[in-house]
Amino acid sequence: MNAAVDKEGSAKIMILGPCSAESEQQMMEVASQLKALNPDYIRAGLWKPRTRPGSFEGFGMSAIPWLNAIQQEFGFKVCTEVANSQHVELALNAGLDALWIGARTSVNPFYVEEIASALRGVDIPVFIKNPMNPDLHLWQGAIERILNAGIQKIAAIHRGFSFYGNSIYRNVPRWQIPIELMRRMPGIQMIADISHIGGHTGILREIAQIAFDLNYDGIMAEVHPDPAKALSDAEQQVTPHFFKEQILDKLILRKGFSNDELYNQRVNHIRNEIDEVDLKIVRLLAQRMLLAEDIGAQKKRQGVSIFQPERWDQIVSRLLEEAKSLNLSEEFIFSLIEAIHIESILHQSHRMNRANELPE
Ligand code: PEP
Ligand code: MN
């Protein structure tokens, strides 16, 4: 497998451009404003998968000449989203330089397989976004299907995951999923789509910084010459000027390692301590599960149900208060207690429903 996008040293991949191609003038304008930044690809959606009908669904194949125009005028490489074999055929015939598979497509192995078949024997970089739902295997499977079609240049795009409820993000990042994908598929470059994770402009830099600190290979961002007038995703698009001044120039690029001996000694020392703490955490969790099982035995004798809403409420409030005073985020502690609670319930349930158990 080859790198999807060749970069020298610590240079980062940049894929910039509007959510959708809206007119030749818009594409020319954005391309000319992006010239100085020299992104690796200009992105623009032709076929827009929208959650609800009635919203703007892209100009489709009639927008292809606008992408060709910026290839010719500026020498830029361009990429677009494909969701079926017809899109692939049109994009390839038009000489587009790379393709990406969106989150609403990578979610479905039938769609991915259709695209993979259309790509057989073709040499073009393909970027694969994570599926809408936080399913690592589905993402990995989509990448494998495209690899199996013989595509050599593949990168993953992390665009966050949909969820129900409130969050500062449009799509929650769940960084552990792309981190695990990088561990499992080390040859695949990882790109953060900061716009679809963020959903609003104020948070884009912070997301890009986290991605860089996690050693991502690059970023995708939606830039538009006049974001307020964008036909799709207006709230999250920024001008090329804003992207440079407020995001790119403010990012701190750090290296992956250092050879400084003192630094390595100190870090190793701290890592040993971390390993000790991690072991203690796991042992404490085991202890907690034994206690849950003891409660299970008591409840079984009395015929009392496992889940007690008031008790759960009490646990959550007490720990969230403690977390606050210790400067731990509510979101983190809540999801941690939730996971512990579910595991405890499973232990209790196992204890209470054990077959052939002698009366206690
Ligand atoms: C997009 O990139 O404009 C897009 C529709 O992305 P996603 O598939 O991540 O929602
Ligand atoms: Mn978009």
mmCIF file of C-alpha atoms and ligand atoms in Angstrom:
data_model
loop_
_atom_site.group_PDB
_atom_site.id
_atom_site.type_symbol
_atom_site.label_atom_id
_atom_site.label_comp_id
_atom_site.label_asym_id
_atom_site.label_seq_id
_atom_site.Cartn_x
_atom_site.Cartn_y
_atom_site.Cartn_z
ATOM 1 C CA MET A 1 0.000 0.000 0.000
ATOM 2 C CA ASN A 2 1.187 3.548 -0.747
ATOM 3 C CA ALA A 3 0.593 6.801 1.076
ATOM 4 C CA ALA A 4 -2.620 8.337 -0.243
ATOM 5 C CA VAL A 5 -0.938 11.732 -0.317
ATOM 6 C CA ASP A 6 2.861 12.045 -0.331
ATOM 7 C CA LYS A 7 4.176 14.581 2.198
ATOM 8 C CA GLU A 8 7.715 15.493 3.159
ATOM 9 C CA GLY A 9 8.743 15.130 6.810
ATOM 10 C CA SER A 10 6.160 16.457 9.231
ATOM 11 C CA ALA A 11 4.149 18.397 6.593
ATOM 12 C CA LYS A 12 0.392 17.833 6.903
ATOM 13 C CA ILE A 13 -2.106 16.905 4.203
ATOM 14 C CA MET A 14 -4.628 19.669 3.551
ATOM 15 C CA ILE A 15 -7.929 19.135 1.767
ATOM 16 C CA LEU A 16 -9.842 22.399 1.599
ATOM 17 C CA GLY A 17 -12.867 23.653 -0.250
ATOM 18 C CA PRO A 18 -16.582 24.267 0.001
ATOM 19 C CA CYS A 19 -19.141 21.796 1.240
ATOM 20 C CA SER A 20 -20.766 21.941 -2.213
ATOM 21 C CA ALA A 21 -19.780 23.227 -5.619
ATOM 22 C CA GLU A 22 -22.336 26.000 -6.138
ATOM 23 C CA SER A 23 -21.172 27.843 -9.253
ATOM 24 C CA GLU A 24 -18.136 28.248 -11.445
ATOM 25 C CA GLN A 25 -17.580 31.664 -9.925
ATOM 26 C CA GLN A 26 -17.644 30.293 -6.370
ATOM 27 C CA MET A 27 -15.133 27.567 -7.250
ATOM 28 C CA MET A 28 -12.819 29.987 -9.066
ATOM 29 C CA GLU A 29 -13.007 32.446 -6.199
ATOM 30 C CA VAL A 30 -12.268 29.886 -3.498
ATOM 31 C CA ALA A 31 -9.445 28.390 -5.570
ATOM 32 C CA SER A 32 -7.820 31.736 -6.155
ATOM 33 C CA GLN A 33 -8.084 32.597 -2.445
ATOM 34 C CA LEU A 34 -6.538 29.223 -1.549
ATOM 35 C CA LYS A 35 -3.618 29.567 -3.955
ATOM 36 C CA ALA A 36 -1.147 30.789 -1.358
ATOM 37 C CA LEU A 37 -1.992 27.923 1.019
ATOM 38 C CA ASN A 38 -1.399 25.393 -1.738
ATOM 39 C CA PRO A 39 -3.651 22.615 -0.387
ATOM 40 C CA ASP A 40 -3.094 19.058 -1.627
ATOM 41 C CA TYR A 41 -6.688 18.861 -2.848
ATOM 42 C CA ILE A 42 -9.620 21.165 -3.310
ATOM 43 C CA ARG A 43 -12.771 19.459 -2.112
ATOM 44 C CA ALA A 44 -16.318 20.163 -3.331
ATOM 45 C CA GLY A 45 -19.461 18.068 -3.095
ATOM 46 C CA LEU A 46 -21.439 17.445 -6.291
ATOM 47 C CA TRP A 47 -23.975 14.953 -4.948
ATOM 48 C CA LYS A 48 -24.940 15.942 -1.410
ATOM 49 C CA PRO A 49 -26.446 13.301 0.836
ATOM 50 C CA ARG A 50 -28.825 15.223 3.081
ATOM 51 C CA THR A 51 -30.486 13.926 6.198
ATOM 52 C CA ARG A 52 -33.921 15.294 5.266
ATOM 53 C CA PRO A 53 -35.538 15.786 1.864
ATOM 54 C CA GLY A 54 -36.109 19.255 0.576
ATOM 55 C CA SER A 55 -32.644 20.621 1.342
ATOM 56 C CA PHE A 56 -30.168 21.474 -1.384
ATOM 57 C CA GLU A 57 -28.856 18.227 -2.835
ATOM 58 C CA GLY A 58 -25.975 19.508 -4.942
ATOM 59 C CA PHE A 59 -25.672 20.365 -8.614
ATOM 60 C CA GLY A 60 -24.575 16.851 -9.558
ATOM 61 C CA MET A 61 -22.859 16.280 -12.877
ATOM 62 C CA SER A 62 -23.623 19.781 -14.117
ATOM 63 C CA ALA A 63 -21.049 21.040 -11.569
ATOM 64 C CA ILE A 64 -18.232 18.867 -12.929
ATOM 65 C CA PRO A 65 -17.000 21.551 -15.396
ATOM 66 C CA TRP A 66 -16.522 23.978 -12.467
ATOM 67 C CA LEU A 67 -14.096 21.510 -10.870
ATOM 68 C CA ASN A 68 -12.343 21.007 -14.209
ATOM 69 C CA ALA A 69 -12.047 24.781 -14.514
ATOM 70 C CA ILE A 70 -9.969 25.090 -11.324
ATOM 71 C CA GLN A 71 -7.814 22.122 -12.339
ATOM 72 C CA GLN A 72 -7.000 23.930 -15.571
ATOM 73 C CA GLU A 73 -6.784 27.478 -14.295
ATOM 74 C CA PHE A 74 -4.801 26.821 -11.091
ATOM 75 C CA GLY A 75 -3.339 23.338 -11.539
ATOM 76 C CA PHE A 76 -5.150 22.243 -8.393
ATOM 77 C CA LYS A 77 -6.068 18.625 -7.727
ATOM 78 C CA VAL A 78 -9.759 18.194 -6.958
ATOM 79 C CA CYS A 79 -11.786 15.594 -5.101
ATOM 80 C CA THR A 80 -15.462 14.904 -4.568
ATOM 81 C CA GLU A 81 -17.784 12.510 -2.758
ATOM 82 C CA VAL A 82 -19.057 9.404 -4.524
ATOM 83 C CA ALA A 83 -21.929 7.306 -3.231
ATOM 84 C CA ASN A 84 -22.586 4.848 -6.066
ATOM 85 C CA SER A 85 -21.049 3.405 -9.226
ATOM 86 C CA GLN A 86 -22.586 6.076 -11.448
ATOM 87 C CA HIS A 87 -20.882 8.816 -9.409
ATOM 88 C CA VAL A 88 -17.588 6.943 -9.700
ATOM 89 C CA GLU A 89 -17.931 6.624 -13.458
ATOM 90 C CA LEU A 90 -18.790 10.296 -13.939
ATOM 91 C CA ALA A 91 -15.958 11.433 -11.644
ATOM 92 C CA LEU A 92 -13.404 9.200 -13.387
ATOM 93 C CA ASN A 93 -14.536 10.245 -16.862
ATOM 94 C CA ALA A 94 -14.227 13.873 -15.821
ATOM 95 C CA GLY A 95 -10.620 13.336 -14.716
ATOM 96 C CA LEU A 96 -11.169 14.259 -11.069
ATOM 97 C CA ASP A 97 -8.024 13.502 -9.053
ATOM 98 C CA ALA A 98 -9.363 11.739 -5.942
ATOM 99 C CA LEU A 99 -12.641 10.508 -4.477
ATOM 100 C CA TRP A 100 -14.055 10.247 -1.004
ATOM 101 C CA ILE A 101 -16.724 7.989 0.410
ATOM 102 C CA GLY A 102 -19.030 9.800 2.820
ATOM 103 C CA ALA A 103 -20.275 8.769 6.245
ATOM 104 C CA ARG A 104 -23.752 7.880 4.970
ATOM 105 C CA THR A 105 -22.184 5.514 2.447
ATOM 106 C CA SER A 106 -19.369 3.881 4.427
ATOM 107 C CA VAL A 107 -22.104 2.752 6.810
ATOM 108 C CA ASN A 108 -23.435 0.286 4.221
ATOM 109 C CA PRO A 109 -21.288 -2.599 2.924
ATOM 110 C CA PHE A 110 -23.537 -2.944 -0.184
ATOM 111 C CA TYR A 111 -22.800 0.649 -1.245
ATOM 112 C CA VAL A 112 -19.098 0.301 -0.481
ATOM 113 C CA GLU A 113 -18.911 -2.936 -2.454
ATOM 114 C CA GLU A 114 -20.647 -1.287 -5.419
ATOM 115 C CA ILE A 115 -18.095 1.537 -5.338
ATOM 116 C CA ALA A 116 -15.234 -0.951 -4.918
ATOM 117 C CA SER A 117 -16.370 -2.858 -8.031
ATOM 118 C CA ALA A 118 -16.564 0.357 -10.040
ATOM 119 C CA LEU A 119 -12.998 1.154 -8.950
ATOM 120 C CA ARG A 120 -11.432 -2.168 -9.938
ATOM 121 C CA GLY A 121 -8.357 -1.591 -12.092
ATOM 122 C CA VAL A 122 -8.360 2.153 -11.462
ATOM 123 C CA ASP A 123 -5.456 4.042 -9.912
ATOM 124 C CA ILE A 124 -6.918 6.946 -7.934
ATOM 125 C CA PRO A 125 -6.601 7.948 -4.266
ATOM 126 C CA VAL A 126 -9.707 7.182 -2.225
ATOM 127 C CA PHE A 127 -10.481 8.744 1.157
ATOM 128 C CA ILE A 128 -12.883 6.832 3.362
ATOM 129 C CA LYS A 129 -14.881 8.653 6.013
ATOM 130 C CA ASN A 130 -15.911 6.928 9.186
ATOM 131 C CA PRO A 131 -19.508 5.636 9.160
ATOM 132 C CA MET A 132 -22.171 7.729 10.946
ATOM 133 C CA ASN A 133 -22.302 5.311 13.872
ATOM 134 C CA PRO A 134 -19.308 4.635 16.104
ATOM 135 C CA ASP A 135 -18.492 1.239 14.645
ATOM 136 C CA LEU A 136 -14.788 0.685 14.140
ATOM 137 C CA HIS A 137 -15.303 -2.599 12.297
ATOM 138 C CA LEU A 138 -17.586 -1.018 9.726
ATOM 139 C CA TRP A 139 -14.982 1.669 9.028
ATOM 140 C CA GLN A 140 -12.191 -0.878 8.827
ATOM 141 C CA GLY A 141 -14.390 -3.098 6.632
ATOM 142 C CA ALA A 142 -15.054 -0.237 4.197
ATOM 143 C CA ILE A 143 -11.309 0.392 3.921
ATOM 144 C CA GLU A 144 -10.657 -3.315 3.368
ATOM 145 C CA ARG A 145 -13.265 -3.485 0.596
ATOM 146 C CA ILE A 146 -11.567 -0.628 -1.269
ATOM 147 C CA LEU A 147 -8.145 -2.196 -0.647
ATOM 148 C CA ASN A 148 -9.442 -5.493 -2.025
ATOM 149 C CA ALA A 149 -10.486 -3.699 -5.202
ATOM 150 C CA GLY A 150 -6.780 -3.004 -5.756
ATOM 151 C CA ILE A 151 -6.779 0.675 -4.791
ATOM 152 C CA GLN A 152 -3.293 1.461 -3.488
ATOM 153 C CA LYS A 153 -3.720 4.981 -2.166
ATOM 154 C CA ILE A 154 -6.188 5.053 0.675
ATOM 155 C CA ALA A 155 -6.608 7.443 3.594
ATOM 156 C CA ALA A 156 -9.175 7.461 6.384
ATOM 157 C CA ILE A 157 -11.134 10.605 7.192
ATOM 158 C CA HIS A 158 -12.384 11.015 10.740
ATOM 159 C CA ARG A 159 -15.544 13.158 10.658
ATOM 160 C CA GLY A 160 -17.038 12.265 14.046
ATOM 161 C CA PHE A 161 -20.091 10.164 14.924
ATOM 162 C CA SER A 162 -23.767 11.016 15.199
ATOM 163 C CA PHE A 163 -25.459 10.821 18.568
ATOM 164 C CA TYR A 164 -28.689 11.764 20.268
ATOM 165 C CA GLY A 165 -28.624 14.646 22.736
ATOM 166 C CA ASN A 166 -26.565 17.772 23.240
ATOM 167 C CA SER A 167 -22.889 18.285 22.645
ATOM 168 C CA ILE A 168 -20.509 21.069 21.734
ATOM 169 C CA TYR A 169 -19.786 19.023 18.602
ATOM 170 C CA ARG A 170 -21.969 18.383 15.580
ATOM 171 C CA ASN A 171 -20.605 14.847 15.453
ATOM 172 C CA VAL A 172 -18.836 13.620 18.568
ATOM 173 C CA PRO A 173 -15.201 12.758 17.831
ATOM 174 C CA ARG A 174 -14.745 9.636 19.998
ATOM 175 C CA TRP A 175 -11.011 9.899 19.406
ATOM 176 C CA GLN A 176 -10.429 6.376 20.686
ATOM 177 C CA ILE A 177 -11.971 4.956 17.481
ATOM 178 C CA PRO A 178 -9.587 6.593 14.960
ATOM 179 C CA ILE A 179 -6.714 5.910 17.379
ATOM 180 C CA GLU A 180 -7.597 2.221 17.324
ATOM 181 C CA LEU A 181 -7.935 2.270 13.535
ATOM 182 C CA MET A 182 -4.439 3.783 13.279
ATOM 183 C CA ARG A 183 -3.132 1.000 15.510
ATOM 184 C CA ARG A 184 -4.807 -1.697 13.439
ATOM 185 C CA MET A 185 -3.991 -0.241 10.024
ATOM 186 C CA PRO A 186 -0.706 1.629 10.454
ATOM 187 C CA GLY A 187 -0.227 2.204 6.714
ATOM 188 C CA ILE A 188 -3.466 4.184 6.388
ATOM 189 C CA GLN A 189 -3.098 7.949 6.708
ATOM 190 C CA MET A 190 -5.584 9.622 9.058
ATOM 191 C CA ILE A 191 -7.171 12.955 8.207
ATOM 192 C CA ALA A 192 -9.472 14.949 10.529
ATOM 193 C CA ASP A 193 -12.532 16.533 8.920
ATOM 194 C CA ILE A 194 -12.663 19.332 11.466
ATOM 195 C CA SER A 195 -15.764 20.939 9.900
ATOM 196 C CA HIS A 196 -18.114 17.981 10.247
ATOM 197 C CA ILE A 197 -16.835 17.150 13.731
ATOM 198 C CA GLY A 198 -17.201 20.765 14.852
ATOM 199 C CA GLY A 199 -20.311 22.035 13.109
ATOM 200 C CA HIS A 200 -19.495 25.634 14.043
ATOM 201 C CA THR A 201 -16.506 27.820 13.319
ATOM 202 C CA GLY A 202 -15.451 28.629 16.889
ATOM 203 C CA ILE A 203 -14.349 25.101 17.640
ATOM 204 C CA LEU A 204 -12.417 24.196 14.481
ATOM 205 C CA ARG A 205 -8.959 25.200 15.661
ATOM 206 C CA GLU A 206 -9.278 23.249 18.887
ATOM 207 C CA ILE A 207 -10.255 20.105 16.963
ATOM 208 C CA ALA A 208 -7.387 20.523 14.492
ATOM 209 C CA GLN A 209 -4.946 20.937 17.380
ATOM 210 C CA ILE A 210 -6.116 17.720 19.029
ATOM 211 C CA ALA A 211 -5.801 15.914 15.681
ATOM 212 C CA PHE A 212 -2.253 17.175 15.235
ATOM 213 C CA ASP A 213 -1.382 16.242 18.800
ATOM 214 C CA LEU A 214 -2.627 12.731 18.029
ATOM 215 C CA ASN A 215 -0.251 12.584 15.045
ATOM 216 C CA TYR A 216 -2.917 12.771 12.354
ATOM 217 C CA ASP A 217 -1.554 13.100 8.842
ATOM 218 C CA GLY A 218 -3.723 16.022 7.876
ATOM 219 C CA ILE A 219 -6.979 17.903 7.940
ATOM 220 C CA MET A 220 -10.003 18.390 5.728
ATOM 221 C CA ALA A 221 -11.918 21.636 6.214
ATOM 222 C CA GLU A 222 -14.829 23.317 4.496
ATOM 223 C CA VAL A 223 -13.883 26.753 3.219
ATOM 224 C CA HIS A 224 -16.174 28.990 1.209
ATOM 225 C CA PRO A 225 -15.635 32.485 -0.200
ATOM 226 C CA ASP A 226 -18.857 33.674 1.461
ATOM 227 C CA PRO A 227 -19.874 31.165 4.157
ATOM 228 C CA ALA A 228 -23.057 32.998 5.160
ATOM 229 C CA LYS A 229 -24.427 32.458 1.641
ATOM 230 C CA ALA A 230 -23.405 28.774 1.406
ATOM 231 C CA LEU A 231 -26.179 26.479 0.165
ATOM 232 C CA SER A 232 -25.189 23.732 2.599
ATOM 233 C CA ASP A 233 -23.405 23.633 5.957
ATOM 234 C CA ALA A 234 -23.173 27.430 6.208
ATOM 235 C CA GLU A 235 -22.582 27.437 9.997
ATOM 236 C CA GLN A 236 -19.375 25.457 9.795
ATOM 237 C CA GLN A 237 -17.691 26.963 6.735
ATOM 238 C CA VAL A 238 -14.976 29.609 6.986
ATOM 239 C CA THR A 239 -13.305 31.849 4.439
ATOM 240 C CA PRO A 240 -9.820 30.900 3.224
ATOM 241 C CA HIS A 241 -8.574 33.989 5.068
ATOM 242 C CA PHE A 242 -10.140 32.865 8.352
ATOM 243 C CA PHE A 243 -8.789 29.364 7.840
ATOM 244 C CA LYS A 244 -5.261 30.695 7.499
ATOM 245 C CA GLU A 245 -5.333 33.396 10.181
ATOM 246 C CA GLN A 246 -7.532 31.838 12.826
ATOM 247 C CA ILE A 247 -6.838 28.149 12.400
ATOM 248 C CA LEU A 248 -3.698 27.188 10.518
ATOM 249 C CA ASP A 249 -1.373 29.913 11.795
ATOM 250 C CA LYS A 250 -2.417 29.251 15.382
ATOM 251 C CA LEU A 251 -1.790 25.519 15.335
ATOM 252 C CA ILE A 252 1.231 24.208 17.165
ATOM 253 C CA LEU A 253 3.018 21.451 15.294
ATOM 254 C CA ARG A 254 4.791 19.014 17.558
ATOM 255 C CA LYS A 255 7.162 16.216 16.612
ATOM 256 C CA GLY A 256 6.411 12.534 17.246
ATOM 257 C CA PHE A 257 9.398 11.898 19.558
ATOM 258 C CA SER A 258 12.595 13.395 20.959
ATOM 259 C CA ASN A 259 16.078 11.902 21.365
ATOM 260 C CA ASP A 260 16.879 14.014 24.414
ATOM 261 C CA GLU A 261 18.082 11.596 27.096
ATOM 262 C CA LEU A 262 16.867 13.480 30.133
ATOM 263 C CA TYR A 263 13.445 13.901 28.541
ATOM 264 C CA ASN A 264 13.245 10.156 27.794
ATOM 265 C CA GLN A 265 14.277 9.267 31.343
ATOM 266 C CA ARG A 266 11.624 11.538 32.826
ATOM 267 C CA VAL A 267 8.936 10.294 30.499
ATOM 268 C CA ASN A 268 9.794 6.662 31.232
ATOM 269 C CA HIS A 269 9.617 7.357 34.931
ATOM 270 C CA ILE A 270 6.162 8.918 34.607
ATOM 271 C CA ARG A 271 5.046 6.076 32.324
ATOM 272 C CA ASN A 272 5.990 3.546 34.968
ATOM 273 C CA GLU A 273 3.843 5.413 37.453
ATOM 274 C CA ILE A 274 0.988 5.507 34.963
ATOM 275 C CA ASP A 275 1.287 1.749 34.463
ATOM 276 C CA GLU A 276 1.036 1.277 38.235
ATOM 277 C CA VAL A 277 -2.060 3.477 38.442
ATOM 278 C CA ASP A 278 -3.669 1.633 35.506
ATOM 279 C CA LEU A 279 -3.117 -1.695 37.238
ATOM 280 C CA LYS A 280 -4.666 -0.336 40.420
ATOM 281 C CA ILE A 281 -7.679 0.910 38.461
ATOM 282 C CA VAL A 282 -8.274 -2.530 36.943
ATOM 283 C CA ARG A 283 -7.865 -4.259 40.320
ATOM 284 C CA LEU A 284 -10.250 -1.790 41.952
ATOM 285 C CA LEU A 285 -12.774 -2.449 39.215
ATOM 286 C CA ALA A 286 -12.532 -6.177 39.874
ATOM 287 C CA GLN A 287 -13.122 -5.469 43.581
ATOM 288 C CA ARG A 288 -16.131 -3.343 42.732
ATOM 289 C CA MET A 289 -17.641 -6.131 40.628
ATOM 290 C CA LEU A 290 -17.249 -8.601 43.517
ATOM 291 C CA LEU A 291 -19.155 -6.166 45.724
ATOM 292 C CA ALA A 292 -21.869 -5.906 43.077
ATOM 293 C CA GLU A 293 -22.131 -9.689 43.069
ATOM 294 C CA ASP A 294 -22.517 -9.695 46.871
ATOM 295 C CA ILE A 295 -25.391 -7.249 46.538
ATOM 296 C CA GLY A 296 -26.821 -9.496 43.832
ATOM 297 C CA ALA A 297 -26.844 -12.407 46.271
ATOM 298 C CA GLN A 298 -28.660 -10.305 48.882
ATOM 299 C CA LYS A 299 -31.228 -9.031 46.406
ATOM 300 C CA LYS A 300 -31.844 -12.512 45.110
ATOM 301 C CA ARG A 301 -32.792 -13.749 48.549
ATOM 302 C CA GLN A 302 -35.277 -10.926 48.972
ATOM 303 C CA GLY A 303 -36.578 -11.033 45.406
ATOM 304 C CA VAL A 304 -35.514 -7.395 44.881
ATOM 305 C CA SER A 305 -34.842 -6.100 41.360
ATOM 306 C CA ILE A 306 -31.339 -5.197 40.242
ATOM 307 C CA PHE A 307 -31.816 -1.643 39.049
ATOM 308 C CA GLN A 308 -32.658 0.885 41.718
ATOM 309 C CA PRO A 309 -33.140 4.331 40.108
ATOM 310 C CA GLU A 310 -32.696 6.330 43.358
ATOM 311 C CA ARG A 311 -29.454 4.558 44.164
ATOM 312 C CA TRP A 312 -28.155 5.156 40.640
ATOM 313 C CA ASP A 313 -29.094 8.821 40.889
ATOM 314 C CA GLN A 314 -27.276 9.069 44.213
ATOM 315 C CA ILE A 315 -24.118 7.467 42.800
ATOM 316 C CA VAL A 316 -24.081 9.795 39.797
ATOM 317 C CA SER A 317 -24.611 13.012 41.784
ATOM 318 C CA ARG A 318 -22.004 12.123 44.391
ATOM 319 C CA LEU A 319 -19.329 11.239 41.843
ATOM 320 C CA LEU A 320 -20.041 14.160 39.534
ATOM 321 C CA GLU A 321 -19.623 16.521 42.466
ATOM 322 C CA GLU A 322 -16.320 14.905 43.392
ATOM 323 C CA ALA A 323 -15.210 14.962 39.747
ATOM 324 C CA LYS A 324 -15.901 18.677 39.577
ATOM 325 C CA SER A 325 -13.753 19.420 42.594
ATOM 326 C CA LEU A 326 -10.951 17.342 41.072
ATOM 327 C CA ASN A 327 -11.125 19.099 37.719
ATOM 328 C CA LEU A 328 -12.358 16.050 35.813
ATOM 329 C CA SER A 329 -14.883 16.674 33.049
ATOM 330 C CA GLU A 330 -18.481 15.724 33.763
ATOM 331 C CA GLU A 331 -18.787 14.080 30.361
ATOM 332 C CA PHE A 332 -15.823 11.802 31.052
ATOM 333 C CA ILE A 333 -16.805 10.813 34.586
ATOM 334 C CA PHE A 334 -20.407 10.244 33.600
ATOM 335 C CA SER A 335 -19.507 7.890 30.767
ATOM 336 C CA LEU A 336 -17.054 6.110 33.058
ATOM 337 C CA ILE A 337 -19.595 5.544 35.849
ATOM 338 C CA GLU A 338 -22.131 4.521 33.276
ATOM 339 C CA ALA A 339 -19.785 1.849 31.913
ATOM 340 C CA ILE A 340 -18.970 0.642 35.435
ATOM 341 C CA HIS A 341 -22.640 0.588 36.359
ATOM 342 C CA ILE A 342 -23.606 -1.481 33.322
ATOM 343 C CA GLU A 343 -20.829 -3.955 34.023
ATOM 344 C CA SER A 344 -21.958 -4.170 37.671
ATOM 345 C CA ILE A 345 -25.497 -4.896 36.553
ATOM 346 C CA LEU A 346 -24.212 -7.702 34.328
ATOM 347 C CA HIS A 347 -22.275 -9.171 37.252
ATOM 348 C CA GLN A 348 -25.304 -8.921 39.540
ATOM 349 C CA SER A 349 -27.569 -10.400 36.924
ATOM 350 C CA HIS A 350 -25.189 -13.256 36.330
ATOM 351 C CA ARG A 351 -25.135 -13.960 40.059
ATOM 352 C CA MET A 352 -28.906 -13.682 40.448
ATOM 353 C CA ASN A 353 -29.780 -15.808 37.448
ATOM 354 C CA ARG A 354 -27.226 -18.521 37.905
ATOM 355 C CA ALA A 355 -28.948 -21.839 37.290
ATOM 356 C CA ASN A 356 -28.880 -24.715 39.775
ATOM 357 C CA GLU A 357 -27.657 -22.522 42.566
ATOM 358 C CA LEU A 358 -28.150 -23.711 46.083
ATOM 359 C CA PRO A 359 -30.347 -21.353 48.110
ATOM 360 C CA GLU A 360 -28.149 -18.771 49.845
HETATM 361 C C1 PEP B 1 -19.215 16.450 3.274
HETATM 362 O O1 PEP B 1 -18.006 16.230 3.353
HETATM 363 O O2 PEP B 1 -19.692 17.490 2.815
HETATM 364 C C2 PEP B 1 -20.151 15.438 3.820
HETATM 365 C C3 PEP B 1 -21.396 15.323 3.420
HETATM 366 O O3 PEP B 1 -19.561 14.743 4.768
HETATM 367 P P1 PEP B 1 -20.015 13.519 5.702
HETATM 368 O O4 PEP B 1 -20.123 12.329 4.824
HETATM 369 O O5 PEP B 1 -18.868 13.460 6.648
HETATM 370 O O6 PEP B 1 -21.306 13.911 6.371
HETATM 371 MN MN MN B 2 -20.600 19.532 4.402
#
